[in-house]
Tab-separated table of C-alpha atoms in Angstrom:
chain	number	residue	atom	x	y	z
A	13	TYR	CA	-0.059	-0.151	0.226
A	14	GLN	CA	1.248	3.488	-0.767
A	15	SER	CA	-0.679	6.754	-0.169
A	16	SER	CA	0.003	10.274	-1.496
A	17	GLN	CA	0.520	11.583	1.740
A	18	GLY	CA	3.883	9.507	2.153
A	19	ARG	CA	2.824	6.215	4.023
A	20	SER	CA	3.744	3.000	3.092
A	21	GLU	CA	2.801	-0.359	4.244
A	22	ALA	CA	3.471	-3.994	3.475
A	23	ASN	CA	1.571	-7.267	4.975
A	24	ALA	CA	1.879	-10.585	4.507
A	25	VAL	CA	0.016	-13.651	5.663
A	26	VAL	CA	1.128	-17.233	5.668
A	27	SER	CA	-0.547	-20.587	7.053
A	28	HIS	CA	0.797	-24.042	7.035
A	29	LYS	CA	-0.990	-27.442	8.197
A	30	PHE	CA	1.771	-29.749	8.981
A	31	SER	CA	-0.734	-32.647	9.681
A	32	GLU	CA	-4.301	-33.406	10.384
A	33	LYS	CA	-3.316	-32.218	14.310
A	34	LEU	CA	-0.752	-29.580	14.035
A	35	SER	CA	-1.086	-26.337	11.999
A	36	THR	CA	0.776	-22.727	12.129
A	37	GLY	CA	-0.334	-19.131	10.927
A	38	LEU	CA	2.627	-16.111	10.648
A	39	MET	CA	1.153	-12.518	10.081
A	40	LEU	CA	3.755	-9.745	9.286
A	41	HIS	CA	3.070	-5.725	8.871
A	42	PHE	CA	5.202	-3.177	8.554
A	43	ASN	CA	4.601	0.777	8.122
A	44	SER	CA	6.539	4.075	7.247
A	45	GLN	CA	5.318	7.454	7.374
A	46	TRP	CA	8.396	9.120	5.577
A	47	ALA	CA	6.837	12.379	4.433
A	48	LYS	CA	5.953	15.347	5.812
A	49	THR	CA	2.404	16.865	5.536
A	50	ASP	CA	0.706	19.890	6.717
A	51	LEU	CA	-2.559	20.172	5.003
A	52	ASN	CA	-4.084	23.005	7.561
A	53	ASN	CA	-0.867	24.974	7.364
A	54	ASP	CA	-0.305	25.076	11.681
A	55	ASN	CA	3.443	24.748	10.871
A	56	PHE	CA	3.222	21.159	12.775
A	57	ILE	CA	3.122	18.138	10.581
A	58	ASP	CA	-0.204	16.238	10.594
A	59	ALA	CA	1.331	12.747	11.438
A	60	PRO	CA	4.475	11.538	13.215
A	61	LEU	CA	7.338	10.386	11.048
A	62	GLY	CA	8.645	6.700	11.660
A	63	ASN	CA	8.212	3.246	11.274
A	64	GLN	CA	6.255	0.560	12.944
A	65	MET	CA	6.541	-3.351	12.665
A	66	ASN	CA	4.317	-6.103	13.837
A	67	MET	CA	4.424	-9.710	14.089
A	68	LEU	CA	2.272	-12.884	15.169
A	69	ASN	CA	2.508	-16.258	15.147
A	70	ARG	CA	0.284	-18.606	16.526
A	71	TRP	CA	0.273	-22.280	16.592
A	72	ASN	CA	-2.715	-24.714	17.353
A	73	TYR	CA	-2.592	-28.598	17.929
A	74	SER	CA	-5.702	-30.740	18.637
A	75	SER	CA	-5.400	-34.441	19.016
A	76	THR	CA	-7.826	-37.471	19.574
A	77	SER	CA	-6.865	-38.309	22.654
A	78	GLY	CA	-8.517	-35.079	24.003
A	79	TRP	CA	-5.183	-32.902	24.438
A	80	MET	CA	-5.522	-29.222	22.616
A	81	LEU	CA	-3.000	-26.534	22.461
A	82	GLN	CA	-3.484	-23.019	21.609
A	83	ALA	CA	-0.042	-21.160	21.611
A	84	GLY	CA	1.473	-17.818	20.232
A	85	VAL	CA	4.013	-14.719	20.240
A	86	LYS	CA	3.382	-11.153	19.248
A	87	TYR	CA	5.696	-8.575	18.831
A	88	LEU	CA	5.858	-4.674	18.112
A	89	TYR	CA	7.993	-2.173	17.392
A	90	SER	CA	7.401	1.449	17.154
A	91	LYS	CA	10.078	4.556	16.404
A	92	MET	CA	8.096	7.774	15.884
A	93	ALA	CA	9.102	11.428	15.659
A	94	GLY	CA	6.995	14.344	15.179
A	95	GLY	CA	6.141	17.924	16.442
A	96	ALA	CA	6.586	21.224	14.441
A	97	TRP	CA	7.441	21.547	10.796
A	98	ASN	CA	10.983	22.231	11.120
A	99	TYR	CA	12.033	19.854	13.961
A	100	THR	CA	14.080	16.849	13.173
A	101	GLU	CA	15.069	14.001	15.527
A	102	GLY	CA	18.195	15.363	17.961
A	103	ILE	CA	17.372	18.965	17.941
A	104	PRO	CA	18.182	20.156	21.452
A	105	GLN	CA	14.634	21.500	23.200
A	106	ILE	CA	15.867	24.778	24.462
A	107	PRO	CA	14.217	28.252	23.547
A	108	GLY	CA	14.190	29.399	20.009
A	109	ASN	CA	14.179	25.729	18.931
A	110	PRO	CA	11.256	23.878	17.145
A	111	TRP	CA	9.466	21.702	19.503
A	112	GLY	CA	9.336	18.094	19.101
A	113	TYR	CA	8.412	14.763	20.626
A	114	THR	CA	9.982	11.268	20.281
A	115	SER	CA	8.641	7.801	21.093
A	116	ARG	CA	10.334	4.404	20.747
A	117	ILE	CA	8.238	1.013	21.734
A	118	ASN	CA	9.482	-2.446	22.273
A	119	ARG	CA	6.389	-4.943	23.114
A	120	ILE	CA	6.037	-8.587	23.103
A	121	GLU	CA	3.397	-10.953	24.413
A	122	ASP	CA	3.108	-14.644	24.323
A	123	TRP	CA	0.317	-16.776	25.452
A	124	ALA	CA	-0.727	-20.644	25.797
A	125	LYS	CA	-3.801	-22.369	26.116
A	126	ILE	CA	-3.687	-26.016	27.709
A	127	ALA	CA	-6.617	-28.310	27.598
A	128	LYS	CA	-7.228	-32.051	28.337
A	129	VAL	CA	-10.610	-33.313	27.555
A	130	PHE	CA	-11.394	-36.327	28.805
A	131	ASN	CA	-13.254	-38.603	26.292
A	132	SER	CA	-14.372	-41.307	28.598
A	133	ARG	CA	-16.288	-38.804	30.819
A	134	PRO	CA	-18.863	-36.532	29.668
A	135	ALA	CA	-18.402	-32.807	30.514
A	136	THR	CA	-14.836	-33.037	32.015
A	137	SER	CA	-11.728	-31.321	31.238
A	138	ILE	CA	-8.555	-29.448	32.485
A	139	GLY	CA	-7.408	-26.131	31.362
A	140	LEU	CA	-4.592	-24.089	31.885
A	141	GLN	CA	-4.441	-20.511	30.490
A	142	LEU	CA	-1.201	-19.002	30.515
A	143	SER	CA	-0.143	-15.133	29.129
A	144	ASN	CA	3.042	-12.972	29.433
A	145	THR	CA	3.925	-9.461	28.500
A	146	SER	CA	6.615	-7.530	28.582
A	147	HIS	CA	6.424	-3.566	27.331
A	148	GLU	CA	9.090	-0.934	27.103
A	149	GLN	CA	8.786	2.695	26.577
A	150	GLN	CA	11.215	5.615	25.778
A	151	SER	CA	9.515	8.932	25.174
A	152	ALA	CA	10.044	12.606	25.081
A	153	TYR	CA	7.668	15.321	24.497
A	154	GLY	CA	9.538	18.853	24.452
A	155	THR	CA	11.660	18.345	27.711
A	156	ARG	CA	9.760	16.379	29.570
A	157	GLY	CA	10.798	12.813	29.367
A	158	TYR	CA	8.668	9.780	30.262
A	159	ASN	CA	10.473	6.335	30.251
A	160	SER	CA	8.445	3.331	31.580
A	161	SER	CA	8.249	-0.507	31.250
A	162	GLN	CA	5.875	-3.191	32.403
A	163	ASN	CA	6.054	-6.939	32.753
A	164	SER	CA	3.027	-8.916	33.430
A	165	PHE	CA	2.331	-12.161	33.982
A	166	TYR	CA	-1.184	-14.381	34.320
A	167	ALA	CA	-1.972	-17.882	35.014
A	168	ASN	CA	-5.497	-19.578	35.376
A	169	LEU	CA	-6.188	-23.241	35.971
A	170	ILE	CA	-9.862	-24.501	35.495
A	171	PHE	CA	-11.081	-28.040	36.357
A	172	GLN	CA	-14.786	-29.189	35.230
A	173	THR	CA	-16.821	-32.281	36.038
A	174	TYR	CA	-20.190	-33.763	37.033
A	175	ILE	CA	-21.851	-34.872	40.209
A	176	GLY	CA	-23.936	-37.969	39.504
A	177	SER	CA	-25.103	-36.985	36.223
A	178	THR	CA	-24.398	-33.977	33.576
A	179	SER	CA	-27.549	-32.274	35.117
A	180	HIS	CA	-24.728	-30.959	37.780
A	181	ILE	CA	-21.565	-29.540	36.912
A	182	ILE	CA	-18.973	-28.362	39.152
A	183	LYS	CA	-16.201	-26.218	38.372
A	184	LEU	CA	-12.933	-25.476	40.410
A	185	GLY	CA	-10.335	-22.957	39.457
A	186	ALA	CA	-7.114	-21.085	40.446
A	187	SER	CA	-5.230	-18.284	39.116
A	188	GLU	CA	-2.300	-15.961	39.594
A	189	MET	CA	-1.798	-12.394	38.294
A	190	ILE	CA	1.356	-10.484	38.788
A	191	ASP	CA	1.962	-6.722	37.302
A	192	ASN	CA	5.490	-5.107	37.698
A	193	TYR	CA	5.494	-1.472	36.815
A	194	ASN	CA	8.365	1.197	36.523
A	195	GLU	CA	7.921	4.668	35.018
A	196	THR	CA	10.306	7.858	35.336
A	197	PHE	CA	8.551	11.167	34.403
A	198	GLU	CA	10.689	14.258	34.545
A	199	GLN	CA	13.037	12.488	36.832
A	200	ASN	CA	10.142	11.257	39.264
A	201	THR	CA	9.942	7.516	39.536
A	202	TYR	CA	7.019	5.687	40.095
A	203	ALA	CA	7.130	2.011	40.994
A	204	ARG	CA	4.782	-0.714	42.116
A	205	GLN	CA	4.396	-4.451	41.814
A	206	GLU	CA	0.773	-6.131	42.140
A	207	GLN	CA	0.242	-9.934	43.173
A	208	VAL	CA	-3.411	-11.259	43.080
A	209	PRO	CA	-3.404	-14.811	43.779
A	210	GLY	CA	-6.979	-16.089	43.461
A	211	ALA	CA	-9.385	-19.240	43.535
A	212	PHE	CA	-13.047	-20.188	42.797
A	213	ALA	CA	-15.829	-22.901	43.030
A	214	GLU	CA	-18.825	-22.878	40.948
A	215	TYR	CA	-22.148	-25.502	40.968
A	216	ALA	CA	-24.258	-25.409	37.770
A	217	TRP	CA	-27.823	-27.102	38.130
A	218	ASN	CA	-28.911	-28.007	34.901
A	219	PRO	CA	-32.496	-30.070	35.196
A	220	SER	CA	-33.864	-28.965	31.728
A	221	SER	CA	-33.426	-26.982	28.454
A	222	LYS	CA	-35.517	-24.098	30.035
A	223	PHE	CA	-34.019	-23.801	33.498
A	224	ASN	CA	-30.453	-23.447	34.608
A	225	ALA	CA	-29.049	-22.395	37.838
A	226	VAL	CA	-25.590	-20.885	39.048
A	227	ALA	CA	-24.212	-20.390	42.244
A	228	GLY	CA	-20.352	-19.520	42.857
A	229	LEU	CA	-17.919	-18.167	44.770
A	230	ARG	CA	-14.595	-16.503	44.155
A	231	TYR	CA	-11.905	-15.074	46.468
A	232	ASP	CA	-8.763	-12.750	45.413
A	233	TYR	CA	-6.035	-11.323	47.408
A	234	ASN	CA	-4.370	-8.083	46.261
A	235	ASN	CA	-0.782	-7.611	48.174
A	236	LEU	CA	-1.920	-3.587	48.117
A	237	PHE	CA	-5.302	-3.894	48.395
A	238	GLY	CA	-5.860	-6.979	50.617
A	239	GLY	CA	-8.455	-9.914	50.168
A	240	PHE	CA	-11.724	-9.843	48.845
A	241	ALA	CA	-14.637	-12.114	47.825
A	242	THR	CA	-17.209	-12.133	44.682
A	243	PRO	CA	-20.170	-14.284	45.009
A	244	ARG	CA	-21.974	-15.343	41.977
């Protein structure tokens, strides 16, 4: 793709099926804003100059024995600069010079969903969800700098089965969430780490196609705010 205002894009999508059980997909995106525009004549460019790249790779596995897996990784890189028409990256932000800003981002995410369906027992399965994120940002807006990093992790385990018959379904689970933030703004540092372990139980009664009753309880504990229960 190419626009008349100086934006170029390229996209690619590739998939492959290795077997009846295993397949993958790869998606790539790249864009570049390389030309200045100022259609409203305010001496500030309409869109920041720079490049961005995105990549996504996903995998899928499914077996006749009941095992299933979905996993993937996602990556983002962005480098931008904008501001006054005469600003170029690297010009000192001192009185008399044109105003400008810069931003650089690196972000990676990965996740997985793993499940086992017990073919010999109806409505019975166990599943695990995992995700992880790492985000790095360096930016400056005129003389004001902002740098940050975030690392997050999430895990969730769920087990489902029935009691007596499939009209009585129970679910049990546990989770863990960790968020680690570090930010710097104008030489001021802000940092915090949150950890939230939790557990839940749920019962569903479905005696017919017209009626369903659900009761459950979840409890989480936040290291900053304490514990709290959530009934359902």
